[in-house]
Amino acid sequence: MISVGMVLGGPEHERFEQEVRELMRFCRENRERGFVGSEINLVYHVPGSICKPDYVGVRTGKFSKKERCLMVQIAVEEDFAALDDTDQIRRYIYETADEAIGVGKTELERKGLEYEIATDRVLLDEWFMN
């Protein structure tokens, strides 16, 4: 199961923020569907005038053994955060989320925990096609 969060570096990228919030809502509404095993919490770090991510790409973050939840952080590139085209933004979010759950799956398996990536890929596909 995936959940989604966001860290905003400023107010500039409202369009990008709106699309991430749509994915957040979609995941929340479909939270219990097919859940087995561990959770991956995707956190988008959106650059702005106040702060920018201090890393590039996707990285693992905090892991809660009790909740069986791994945070995977995604540093949003400035060029993508600044896009106005909803389709391009959604594609970027979809592709980075897919990459992040792949990274998360590898880390969870390394810890000996079960994670059903196929279920979350179906969820992402449904959000993207919606």
PDB file of C-alpha atoms in Angstrom:
ATOM      1  CA  MET A   1       0.000   0.000   0.000  1.00  0.00           C
ATOM      2  CA  ILE A   2       1.208   3.503  -0.712  1.00  0.00           C
ATOM      3  CA  SER A   3       0.510   6.809   0.941  1.00  0.00           C
ATOM      4  CA  VAL A   4       1.656  10.172  -0.359  1.00  0.00           C
ATOM      5  CA  GLY A   5       3.024  13.293   1.295  1.00  0.00           C
ATOM      6  CA  MET A   6       4.672  16.494   0.174  1.00  0.00           C
ATOM      7  CA  VAL A   7       7.192  19.023   1.426  1.00  0.00           C
ATOM      8  CA  LEU A   8       6.783  22.403  -0.274  1.00  0.00           C
ATOM      9  CA  GLY A   9       9.791  24.683  -0.637  1.00  0.00           C
ATOM     10  CA  GLY A  10       7.556  27.657  -1.351  1.00  0.00           C
ATOM     11  CA  PRO A  11       4.227  28.709  -2.843  1.00  0.00           C
ATOM     12  CA  GLU A  12       5.370  28.951  -6.477  1.00  0.00           C
ATOM     13  CA  HIS A  13       4.361  25.598  -7.932  1.00  0.00           C
ATOM     14  CA  GLU A  14       0.635  25.501  -7.296  1.00  0.00           C
ATOM     15  CA  ARG A  15      -0.165  23.391 -10.378  1.00  0.00           C
ATOM     16  CA  PHE A  16       2.316  20.675  -9.356  1.00  0.00           C
ATOM     17  CA  GLU A  17       1.057  20.762  -5.770  1.00  0.00           C
ATOM     18  CA  GLN A  18      -2.518  20.325  -6.980  1.00  0.00           C
ATOM     19  CA  GLU A  19      -1.654  17.149  -8.921  1.00  0.00           C
ATOM     20  CA  VAL A  20       0.255  15.605  -6.005  1.00  0.00           C
ATOM     21  CA  ARG A  21      -2.750  16.351  -3.786  1.00  0.00           C
ATOM     22  CA  GLU A  22      -4.955  14.482  -6.277  1.00  0.00           C
ATOM     23  CA  LEU A  23      -2.714  11.421  -5.945  1.00  0.00           C
ATOM     24  CA  MET A  24      -2.799  11.815  -2.144  1.00  0.00           C
ATOM     25  CA  ARG A  25      -6.596  11.874  -2.179  1.00  0.00           C
ATOM     26  CA  PHE A  26      -6.819   8.905  -4.552  1.00  0.00           C
ATOM     27  CA  CYS A  27      -4.490   6.800  -2.388  1.00  0.00           C
ATOM     28  CA  ARG A  28      -6.372   7.750   0.780  1.00  0.00           C
ATOM     29  CA  GLU A  29      -9.736   6.808  -0.769  1.00  0.00           C
ATOM     30  CA  ASN A  30      -8.369   3.437  -1.910  1.00  0.00           C
ATOM     31  CA  ARG A  31      -6.269   2.797   1.191  1.00  0.00           C
ATOM     32  CA  GLU A  32      -7.604  -0.586   2.250  1.00  0.00           C
ATOM     33  CA  ARG A  33      -8.038  -2.111  -1.192  1.00  0.00           C
ATOM     34  CA  GLY A  34      -5.933  -5.228  -1.443  1.00  0.00           C
ATOM     35  CA  PHE A  35      -3.573  -4.268   1.380  1.00  0.00           C
ATOM     36  CA  VAL A  36      -1.179  -6.985   2.424  1.00  0.00           C
ATOM     37  CA  GLY A  37       2.231  -6.478   3.959  1.00  0.00           C
ATOM     38  CA  SER A  38       4.189  -3.261   4.264  1.00  0.00           C
ATOM     39  CA  GLU A  39       3.486   0.336   3.304  1.00  0.00           C
ATOM     40  CA  ILE A  40       5.537   2.809   1.314  1.00  0.00           C
ATOM     41  CA  ASN A  41       5.057   6.496   2.053  1.00  0.00           C
ATOM     42  CA  LEU A  42       6.040   8.567  -0.979  1.00  0.00           C
ATOM     43  CA  VAL A  43       7.114  12.086  -0.058  1.00  0.00           C
ATOM     44  CA  TYR A  44       7.576  14.627  -2.854  1.00  0.00           C
ATOM     45  CA  HIS A  45      10.088  17.386  -2.021  1.00  0.00           C
ATOM     46  CA  VAL A  46       9.036  20.306  -4.227  1.00  0.00           C
ATOM     47  CA  PRO A  47      11.620  23.091  -4.649  1.00  0.00           C
ATOM     48  CA  GLY A  48      10.681  26.708  -4.096  1.00  0.00           C
ATOM     49  CA  SER A  49      11.906  30.131  -3.058  1.00  0.00           C
ATOM     50  CA  ILE A  50      12.210  29.159   0.627  1.00  0.00           C
ATOM     51  CA  CYS A  51      14.065  25.856   0.278  1.00  0.00           C
ATOM     52  CA  LYS A  52      15.081  23.203  -2.217  1.00  0.00           C
ATOM     53  CA  PRO A  53      15.818  19.505  -1.793  1.00  0.00           C
ATOM     54  CA  ASP A  54      19.453  18.851  -0.883  1.00  0.00           C
ATOM     55  CA  TYR A  55      19.543  15.672  -2.967  1.00  0.00           C
ATOM     56  CA  VAL A  56      18.658  14.534  -6.487  1.00  0.00           C
ATOM     57  CA  GLY A  57      16.378  11.673  -7.518  1.00  0.00           C
ATOM     58  CA  VAL A  58      14.833   9.116  -5.182  1.00  0.00           C
ATOM     59  CA  ARG A  59      16.121   7.981  -1.808  1.00  0.00           C
ATOM     60  CA  THR A  60      14.884   5.954   1.123  1.00  0.00           C
ATOM     61  CA  GLY A  61      14.070   7.747   4.335  1.00  0.00           C
ATOM     62  CA  LYS A  62      12.706   6.824   7.736  1.00  0.00           C
ATOM     63  CA  PHE A  63      11.554   3.265   8.394  1.00  0.00           C
ATOM     64  CA  SER A  64       9.036   2.355  11.104  1.00  0.00           C
ATOM     65  CA  LYS A  65       9.365  -1.302  12.052  1.00  0.00           C
ATOM     66  CA  LYS A  66       6.240  -1.085  14.240  1.00  0.00           C
ATOM     67  CA  GLU A  67       4.081   0.261  11.401  1.00  0.00           C
ATOM     68  CA  ARG A  68       5.987  -1.624   8.670  1.00  0.00           C
ATOM     69  CA  CYS A  69       6.214   1.636   6.760  1.00  0.00           C
ATOM     70  CA  LEU A  70       9.135   2.912   4.691  1.00  0.00           C
ATOM     71  CA  MET A  71       9.380   6.526   3.576  1.00  0.00           C
ATOM     72  CA  VAL A  72      10.752   7.045   0.079  1.00  0.00           C
ATOM     73  CA  GLN A  73      11.605  10.639  -0.785  1.00  0.00           C
ATOM     74  CA  ILE A  74      11.432  12.105  -4.280  1.00  0.00           C
ATOM     75  CA  ALA A  75      13.337  15.317  -5.081  1.00  0.00           C
ATOM     76  CA  VAL A  76      11.256  17.094  -7.715  1.00  0.00           C
ATOM     77  CA  GLU A  77      13.340  18.748 -10.398  1.00  0.00           C
ATOM     78  CA  GLU A  78      12.750  22.501 -10.773  1.00  0.00           C
ATOM     79  CA  ASP A  79      11.876  22.144 -14.472  1.00  0.00           C
ATOM     80  CA  PHE A  80       9.101  19.682 -13.691  1.00  0.00           C
ATOM     81  CA  ALA A  81       7.800  21.588 -10.668  1.00  0.00           C
ATOM     82  CA  ALA A  82       7.406  24.658 -12.896  1.00  0.00           C
ATOM     83  CA  LEU A  83       5.405  22.928 -15.653  1.00  0.00           C
ATOM     84  CA  ASP A  84       1.936  24.231 -16.484  1.00  0.00           C
ATOM     85  CA  ASP A  85       0.819  21.228 -18.519  1.00  0.00           C
ATOM     86  CA  THR A  86      -1.278  18.915 -16.326  1.00  0.00           C
ATOM     87  CA  ASP A  87      -0.583  15.858 -18.498  1.00  0.00           C
ATOM     88  CA  GLN A  88       3.190  16.343 -18.241  1.00  0.00           C
ATOM     89  CA  ILE A  89       2.994  16.881 -14.491  1.00  0.00           C
ATOM     90  CA  ARG A  90       0.859  13.758 -13.995  1.00  0.00           C
ATOM     91  CA  ARG A  91       3.243  11.686 -16.131  1.00  0.00           C
ATOM     92  CA  TYR A  92       6.224  12.925 -14.078  1.00  0.00           C
ATOM     93  CA  ILE A  93       4.451  12.114 -10.802  1.00  0.00           C
ATOM     94  CA  TYR A  94       3.434   8.691 -12.119  1.00  0.00           C
ATOM     95  CA  GLU A  95       6.917   7.802 -13.342  1.00  0.00           C
ATOM     96  CA  THR A  96       8.695   8.988 -10.208  1.00  0.00           C
ATOM     97  CA  ALA A  97       6.160   7.216  -7.963  1.00  0.00           C
ATOM     98  CA  ASP A  98       6.728   3.998  -9.921  1.00  0.00           C
ATOM     99  CA  GLU A  99      10.500   4.379  -9.535  1.00  0.00           C
ATOM    100  CA  ALA A 100      10.102   5.117  -5.820  1.00  0.00           C
ATOM    101  CA  ILE A 101       7.994   2.033  -5.112  1.00  0.00           C
ATOM    102  CA  GLY A 102      10.633  -0.034  -6.915  1.00  0.00           C
ATOM    103  CA  VAL A 103      13.313   1.420  -4.630  1.00  0.00           C
ATOM    104  CA  GLY A 104      11.026   0.833  -1.647  1.00  0.00           C
ATOM    105  CA  LYS A 105      10.345  -2.771  -2.604  1.00  0.00           C
ATOM    106  CA  THR A 106      14.077  -3.494  -2.768  1.00  0.00           C
ATOM    107  CA  GLU A 107      14.650  -1.958   0.668  1.00  0.00           C
ATOM    108  CA  LEU A 108      11.670  -3.725   2.273  1.00  0.00           C
ATOM    109  CA  GLU A 109      12.779  -7.072   0.857  1.00  0.00           C
ATOM    110  CA  ARG A 110      16.274  -6.422   2.197  1.00  0.00           C
ATOM    111  CA  LYS A 111      14.638  -6.054   5.618  1.00  0.00           C
ATOM    112  CA  GLY A 112      12.762  -9.328   5.114  1.00  0.00           C
ATOM    113  CA  LEU A 113       9.326  -7.679   4.808  1.00  0.00           C
ATOM    114  CA  GLU A 114       6.550  -8.502   2.386  1.00  0.00           C
ATOM    115  CA  TYR A 115       5.440  -5.834  -0.090  1.00  0.00           C
ATOM    116  CA  GLU A 116       3.041  -6.341  -3.000  1.00  0.00           C
ATOM    117  CA  ILE A 117       4.307  -3.936  -5.643  1.00  0.00           C
ATOM    118  CA  ALA A 118       1.810  -5.183  -8.248  1.00  0.00           C
ATOM    119  CA  THR A 119      -1.136  -3.936  -6.170  1.00  0.00           C
ATOM    120  CA  ASP A 120       0.377  -0.467  -5.891  1.00  0.00           C
ATOM    121  CA  ARG A 121       1.260  -0.370  -9.585  1.00  0.00           C
ATOM    122  CA  VAL A 122      -2.396  -1.071 -10.403  1.00  0.00           C
ATOM    123  CA  LEU A 123      -3.388   1.775  -8.057  1.00  0.00           C
ATOM    124  CA  LEU A 124      -0.935   4.149  -9.769  1.00  0.00           C
ATOM    125  CA  ASP A 125      -2.193   3.094 -13.207  1.00  0.00           C
ATOM    126  CA  GLU A 126      -5.783   3.780 -12.185  1.00  0.00           C
ATOM    127  CA  TRP A 127      -4.883   7.235 -10.854  1.00  0.00           C
ATOM    128  CA  PHE A 128      -2.908   8.079 -13.976  1.00  0.00           C
ATOM    129  CA  MET A 129      -5.671   6.956 -16.345  1.00  0.00           C
ATOM    130  CA  ASN A 130      -8.356   8.769 -14.349  1.00  0.00           C
TER     131      ASN A 130
END
